[in-house]
GROMACS .gro file of C-alpha atoms in nm:
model
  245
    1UNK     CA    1   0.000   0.000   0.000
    2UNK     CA    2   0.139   0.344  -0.107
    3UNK     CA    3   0.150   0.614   0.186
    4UNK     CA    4  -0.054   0.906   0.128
    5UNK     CA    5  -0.215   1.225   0.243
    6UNK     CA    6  -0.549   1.379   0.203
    7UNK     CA    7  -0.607   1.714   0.276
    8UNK     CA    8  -0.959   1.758   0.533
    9UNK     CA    9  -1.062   2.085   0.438
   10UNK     CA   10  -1.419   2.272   0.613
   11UNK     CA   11  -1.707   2.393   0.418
   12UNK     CA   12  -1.987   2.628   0.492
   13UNK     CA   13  -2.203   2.389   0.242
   14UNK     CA   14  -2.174   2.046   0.138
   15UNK     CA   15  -2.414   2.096  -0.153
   16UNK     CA   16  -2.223   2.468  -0.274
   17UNK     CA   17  -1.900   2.248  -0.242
   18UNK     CA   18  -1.976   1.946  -0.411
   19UNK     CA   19  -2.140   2.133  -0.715
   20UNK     CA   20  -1.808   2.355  -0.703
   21UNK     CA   21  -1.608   2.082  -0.755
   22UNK     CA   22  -1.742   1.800  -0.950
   23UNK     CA   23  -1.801   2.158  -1.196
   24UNK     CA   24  -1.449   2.109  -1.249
   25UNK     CA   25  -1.481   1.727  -1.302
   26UNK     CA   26  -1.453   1.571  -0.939
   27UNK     CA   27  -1.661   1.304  -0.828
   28UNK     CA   28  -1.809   1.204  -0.507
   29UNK     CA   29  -1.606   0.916  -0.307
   30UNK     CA   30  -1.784   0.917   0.003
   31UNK     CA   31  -2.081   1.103   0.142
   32UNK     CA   32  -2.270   1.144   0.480
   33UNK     CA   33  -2.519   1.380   0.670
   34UNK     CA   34  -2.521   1.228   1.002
   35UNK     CA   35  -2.342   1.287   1.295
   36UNK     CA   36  -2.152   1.514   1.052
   37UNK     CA   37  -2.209   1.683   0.727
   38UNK     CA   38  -1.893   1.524   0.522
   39UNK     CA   39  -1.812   1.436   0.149
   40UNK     CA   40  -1.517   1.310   0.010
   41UNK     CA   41  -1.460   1.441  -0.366
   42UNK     CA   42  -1.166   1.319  -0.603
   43UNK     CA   43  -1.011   1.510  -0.874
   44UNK     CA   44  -0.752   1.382  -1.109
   45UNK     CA   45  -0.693   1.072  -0.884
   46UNK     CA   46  -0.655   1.306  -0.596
   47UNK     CA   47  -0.896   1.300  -0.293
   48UNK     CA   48  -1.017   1.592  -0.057
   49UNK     CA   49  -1.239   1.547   0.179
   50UNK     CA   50  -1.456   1.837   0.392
   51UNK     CA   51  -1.661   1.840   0.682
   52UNK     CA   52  -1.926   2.101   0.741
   53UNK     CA   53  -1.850   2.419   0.891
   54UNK     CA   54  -2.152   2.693   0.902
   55UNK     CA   55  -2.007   2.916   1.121
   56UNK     CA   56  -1.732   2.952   0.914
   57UNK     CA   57  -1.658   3.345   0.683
   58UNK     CA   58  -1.516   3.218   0.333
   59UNK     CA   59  -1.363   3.575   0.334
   60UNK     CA   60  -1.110   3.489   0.640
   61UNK     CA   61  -1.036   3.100   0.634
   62UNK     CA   62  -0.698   3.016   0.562
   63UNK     CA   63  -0.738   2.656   0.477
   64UNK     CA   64  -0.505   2.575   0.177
   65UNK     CA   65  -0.378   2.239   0.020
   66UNK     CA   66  -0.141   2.213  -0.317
   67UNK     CA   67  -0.199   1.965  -0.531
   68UNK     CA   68   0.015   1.823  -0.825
   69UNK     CA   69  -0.084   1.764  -1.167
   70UNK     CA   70   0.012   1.686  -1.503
   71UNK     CA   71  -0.146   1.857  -1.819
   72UNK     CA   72  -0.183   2.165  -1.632
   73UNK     CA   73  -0.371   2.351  -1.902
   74UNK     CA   74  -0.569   2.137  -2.016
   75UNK     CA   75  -0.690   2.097  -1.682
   76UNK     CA   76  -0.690   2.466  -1.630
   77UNK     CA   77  -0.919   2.525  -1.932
   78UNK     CA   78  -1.144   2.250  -1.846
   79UNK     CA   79  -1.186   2.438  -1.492
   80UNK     CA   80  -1.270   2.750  -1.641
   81UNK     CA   81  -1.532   2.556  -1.891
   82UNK     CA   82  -1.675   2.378  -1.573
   83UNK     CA   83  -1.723   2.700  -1.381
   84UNK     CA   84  -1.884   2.931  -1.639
   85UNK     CA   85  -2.132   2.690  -1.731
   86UNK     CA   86  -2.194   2.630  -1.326
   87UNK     CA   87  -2.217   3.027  -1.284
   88UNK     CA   88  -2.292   3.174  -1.625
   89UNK     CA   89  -1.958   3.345  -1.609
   90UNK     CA   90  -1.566   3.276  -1.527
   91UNK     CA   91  -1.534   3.383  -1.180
   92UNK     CA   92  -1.222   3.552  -1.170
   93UNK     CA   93  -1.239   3.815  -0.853
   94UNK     CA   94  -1.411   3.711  -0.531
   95UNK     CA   95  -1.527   3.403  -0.380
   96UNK     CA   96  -1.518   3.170  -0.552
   97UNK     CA   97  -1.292   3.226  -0.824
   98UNK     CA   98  -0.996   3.074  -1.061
   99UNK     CA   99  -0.672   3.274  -1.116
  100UNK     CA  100  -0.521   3.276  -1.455
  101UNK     CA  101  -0.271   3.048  -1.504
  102UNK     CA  102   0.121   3.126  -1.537
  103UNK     CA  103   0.441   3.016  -1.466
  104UNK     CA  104   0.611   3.066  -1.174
  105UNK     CA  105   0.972   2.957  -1.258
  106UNK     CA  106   1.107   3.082  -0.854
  107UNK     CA  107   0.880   2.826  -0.730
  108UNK     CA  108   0.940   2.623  -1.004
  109UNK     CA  109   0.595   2.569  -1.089
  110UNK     CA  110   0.343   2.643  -1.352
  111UNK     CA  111   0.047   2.692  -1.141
  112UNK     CA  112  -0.311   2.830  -1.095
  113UNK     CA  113  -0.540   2.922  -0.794
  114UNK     CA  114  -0.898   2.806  -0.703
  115UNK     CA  115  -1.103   2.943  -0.398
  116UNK     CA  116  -1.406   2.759  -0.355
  117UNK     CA  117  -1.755   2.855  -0.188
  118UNK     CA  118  -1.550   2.838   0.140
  119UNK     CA  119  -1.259   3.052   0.107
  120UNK     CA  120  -1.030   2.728   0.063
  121UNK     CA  121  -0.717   2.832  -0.140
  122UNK     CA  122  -0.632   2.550  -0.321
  123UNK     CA  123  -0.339   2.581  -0.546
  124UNK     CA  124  -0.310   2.370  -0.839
  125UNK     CA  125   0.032   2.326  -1.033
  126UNK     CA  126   0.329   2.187  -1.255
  127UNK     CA  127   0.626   2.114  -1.177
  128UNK     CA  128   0.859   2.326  -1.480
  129UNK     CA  129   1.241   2.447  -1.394
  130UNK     CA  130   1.299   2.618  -1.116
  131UNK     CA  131   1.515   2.939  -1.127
  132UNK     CA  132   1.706   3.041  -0.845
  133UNK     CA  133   1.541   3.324  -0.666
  134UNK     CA  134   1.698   3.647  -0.672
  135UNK     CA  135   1.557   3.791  -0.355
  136UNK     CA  136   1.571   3.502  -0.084
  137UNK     CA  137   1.810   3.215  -0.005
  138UNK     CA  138   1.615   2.924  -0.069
  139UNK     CA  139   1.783   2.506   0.050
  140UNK     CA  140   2.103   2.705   0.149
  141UNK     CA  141   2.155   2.882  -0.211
  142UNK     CA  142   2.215   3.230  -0.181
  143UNK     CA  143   2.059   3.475  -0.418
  144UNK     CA  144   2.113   3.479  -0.771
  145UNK     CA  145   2.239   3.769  -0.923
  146UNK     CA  146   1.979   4.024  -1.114
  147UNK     CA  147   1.883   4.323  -1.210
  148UNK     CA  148   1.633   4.557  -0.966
  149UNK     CA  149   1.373   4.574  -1.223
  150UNK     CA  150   1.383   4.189  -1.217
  151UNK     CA  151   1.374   4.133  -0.812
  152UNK     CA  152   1.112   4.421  -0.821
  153UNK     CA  153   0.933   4.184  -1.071
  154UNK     CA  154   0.939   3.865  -0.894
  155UNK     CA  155   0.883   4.029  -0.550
  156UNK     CA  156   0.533   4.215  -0.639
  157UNK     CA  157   0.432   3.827  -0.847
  158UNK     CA  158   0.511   3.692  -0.482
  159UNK     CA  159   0.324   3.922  -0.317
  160UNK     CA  160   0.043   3.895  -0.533
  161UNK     CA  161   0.000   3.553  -0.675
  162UNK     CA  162   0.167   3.361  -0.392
  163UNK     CA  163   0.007   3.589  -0.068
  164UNK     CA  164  -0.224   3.761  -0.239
  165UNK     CA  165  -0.093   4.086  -0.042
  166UNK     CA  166  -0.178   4.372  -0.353
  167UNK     CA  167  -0.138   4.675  -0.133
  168UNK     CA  168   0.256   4.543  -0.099
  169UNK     CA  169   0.238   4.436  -0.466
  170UNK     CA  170   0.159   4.777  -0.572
  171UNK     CA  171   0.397   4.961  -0.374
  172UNK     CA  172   0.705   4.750  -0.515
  173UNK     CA  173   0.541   4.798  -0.903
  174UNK     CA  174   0.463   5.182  -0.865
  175UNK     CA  175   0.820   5.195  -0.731
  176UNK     CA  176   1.007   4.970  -0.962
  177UNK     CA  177   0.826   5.099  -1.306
  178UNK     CA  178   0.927   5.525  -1.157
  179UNK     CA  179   1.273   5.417  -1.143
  180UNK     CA  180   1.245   5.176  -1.491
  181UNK     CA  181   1.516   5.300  -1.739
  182UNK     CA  182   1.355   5.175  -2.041
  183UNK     CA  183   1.582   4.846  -2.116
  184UNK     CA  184   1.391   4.570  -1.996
  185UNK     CA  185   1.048   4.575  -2.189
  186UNK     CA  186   0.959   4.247  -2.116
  187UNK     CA  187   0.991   4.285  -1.743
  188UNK     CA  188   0.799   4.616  -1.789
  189UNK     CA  189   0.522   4.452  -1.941
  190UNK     CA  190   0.500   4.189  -1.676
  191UNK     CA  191   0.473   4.445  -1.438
  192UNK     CA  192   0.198   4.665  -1.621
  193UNK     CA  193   0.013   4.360  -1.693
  194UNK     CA  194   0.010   4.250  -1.285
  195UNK     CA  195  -0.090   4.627  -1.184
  196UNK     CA  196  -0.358   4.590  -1.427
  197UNK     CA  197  -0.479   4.263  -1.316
  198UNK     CA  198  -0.471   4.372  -0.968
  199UNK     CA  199  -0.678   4.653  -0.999
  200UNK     CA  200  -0.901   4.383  -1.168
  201UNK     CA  201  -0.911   4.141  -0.914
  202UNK     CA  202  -0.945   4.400  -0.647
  203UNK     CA  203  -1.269   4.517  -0.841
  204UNK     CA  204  -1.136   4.874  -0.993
  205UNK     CA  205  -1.206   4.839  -1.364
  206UNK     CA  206  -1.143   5.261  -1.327
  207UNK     CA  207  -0.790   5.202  -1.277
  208UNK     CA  208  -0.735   4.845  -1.479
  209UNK     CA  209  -0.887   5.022  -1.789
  210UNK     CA  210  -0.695   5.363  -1.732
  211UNK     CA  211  -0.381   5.099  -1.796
  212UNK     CA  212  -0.488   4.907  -2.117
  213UNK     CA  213  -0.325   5.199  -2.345
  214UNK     CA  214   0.024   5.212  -2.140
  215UNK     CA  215   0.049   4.757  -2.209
  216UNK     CA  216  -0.091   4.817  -2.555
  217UNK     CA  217   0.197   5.051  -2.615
  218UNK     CA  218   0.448   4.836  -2.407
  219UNK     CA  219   0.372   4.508  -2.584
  220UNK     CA  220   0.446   4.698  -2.899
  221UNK     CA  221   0.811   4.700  -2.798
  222UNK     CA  222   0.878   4.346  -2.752
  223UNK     CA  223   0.972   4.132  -3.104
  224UNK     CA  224   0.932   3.807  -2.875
  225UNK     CA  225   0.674   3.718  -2.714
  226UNK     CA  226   0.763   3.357  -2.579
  227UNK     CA  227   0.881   3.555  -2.242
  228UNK     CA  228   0.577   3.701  -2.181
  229UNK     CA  229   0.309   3.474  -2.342
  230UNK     CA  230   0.124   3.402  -1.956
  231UNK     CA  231   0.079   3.779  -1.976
  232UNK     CA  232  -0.031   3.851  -2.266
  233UNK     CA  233  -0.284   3.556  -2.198
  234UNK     CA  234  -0.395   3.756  -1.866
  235UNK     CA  235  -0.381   4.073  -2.003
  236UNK     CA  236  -0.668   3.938  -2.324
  237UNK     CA  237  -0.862   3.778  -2.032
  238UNK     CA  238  -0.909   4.061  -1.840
  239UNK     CA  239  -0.957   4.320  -2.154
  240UNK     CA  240  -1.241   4.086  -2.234
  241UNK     CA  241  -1.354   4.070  -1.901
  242UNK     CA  242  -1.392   4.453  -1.912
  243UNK     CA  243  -1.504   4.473  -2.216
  244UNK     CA  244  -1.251   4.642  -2.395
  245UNK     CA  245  -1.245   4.404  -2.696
   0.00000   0.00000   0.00000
């Protein structure tokens, strides 16, 4: 028998759970009412269970898992398929909601977020090559080299993809793009592209449309767009999201 873990997560309601998930193509392993509300769901060959939890504000639980998959996007698009049909629309700010997808090469993972009815964070991802980070010693490497408008990029796509902390996020963009000297486009874009999907996410489409000119004219400077195709992804989501195509 192969050791294994499955992550017990809590639930304000069974039924809002289970049609979150099996949405997204999970099915129903185990299920009882009585002496607790409990389910146990499996995605991808990978169980979670939850228990019920009423009392419990989605906005302010902290219940998070990570699971591992393979064919990341074309699990990824069948998630976003699942969840507009379940809700009419992709739900891409709030609770719940799906992150866009993108590669995260400092944690060495290509990876996307779900929060379901509850507030659980569950973070879905790839494993791809991992860079060495050039902020933080990480399994007693010390920082890579780089340049400040790169640690200025990966620190705000910490801050907001990994702790979802946009306040900080902003700070470290507004501050890195005043002092940006023009010679890194593709790290420019990046950060435009975040700001703007911040400001999405954080339900100001004032502020995310004010930006779709400055990425327009950004994007315009880059010949190759390999570096940055996550972005440009994100950045077509969101103009559509607003509208603005």
């Amino acid at each position: 028998m192969t050791n294994f873990a499955i992550p017990l997560l809590p639930s304000t309601s069974i039924n809002d759970t289970v049609n979150f998930y099996m949405a997204i193509g999970a099915v129903i392993t185990y299920q009882q009412k009585a002496p607790n509300n409990y389910v146990g769901l499996k995605i991808k060959d990978i169980e979670l269970h939850f228990f019920g939890l009423k009392q419990l504000k989605p906005a302010t639980n902290f219940s998070t898992c990570f699971l591992r998959v393979d064919e990341i996007d074309t699990f990824y698009n069948h998630c976003r398929a699942g969840l507009k049909a379940l809700y009419g629309k992709i739900p891409l700010k709030g609770i719940p909601r799906i992150n866009q997808i993108k590669d995260m090469p400092a944690y060495g993972a290509r990876q996307f977020v779900l929060v379901d009815p509850s507030g659980n964070y569950i973070r879905v991802g790839q494993p791809i090559a991992k860079t060495d980070s050039l902020l933080f010693e990480e399994n007693g490497k010390k920082p890579a080299s780089g340049t400040a408008l790169g640690k200025a990029s990966e620190l705000a796509d910490r801050l907001a993809n990994g702790k979802e902390d946009f306040e900080e996020a902003l700070r470290v963009i507004d501050k890195a793009l005043k002092n940006d000297a023009g010679d890194e486009a593709d790290i420019t874009f990046k950060l435009l592209v975040l700001k703007m999907s911040i400001a999405h996410r954080t339900e100001d489409p004032k502020a995310a449309k004010q930006l779709q000119p400055t990425v327009i004219k950004q994007l315009a400077k880059i010949q190759d767009h390999h570096l940055i195709k996550d972005e440009i992804a994100i950045f077509e989501n969101i103009q559509e999201e607003l509208g603005l195509r």
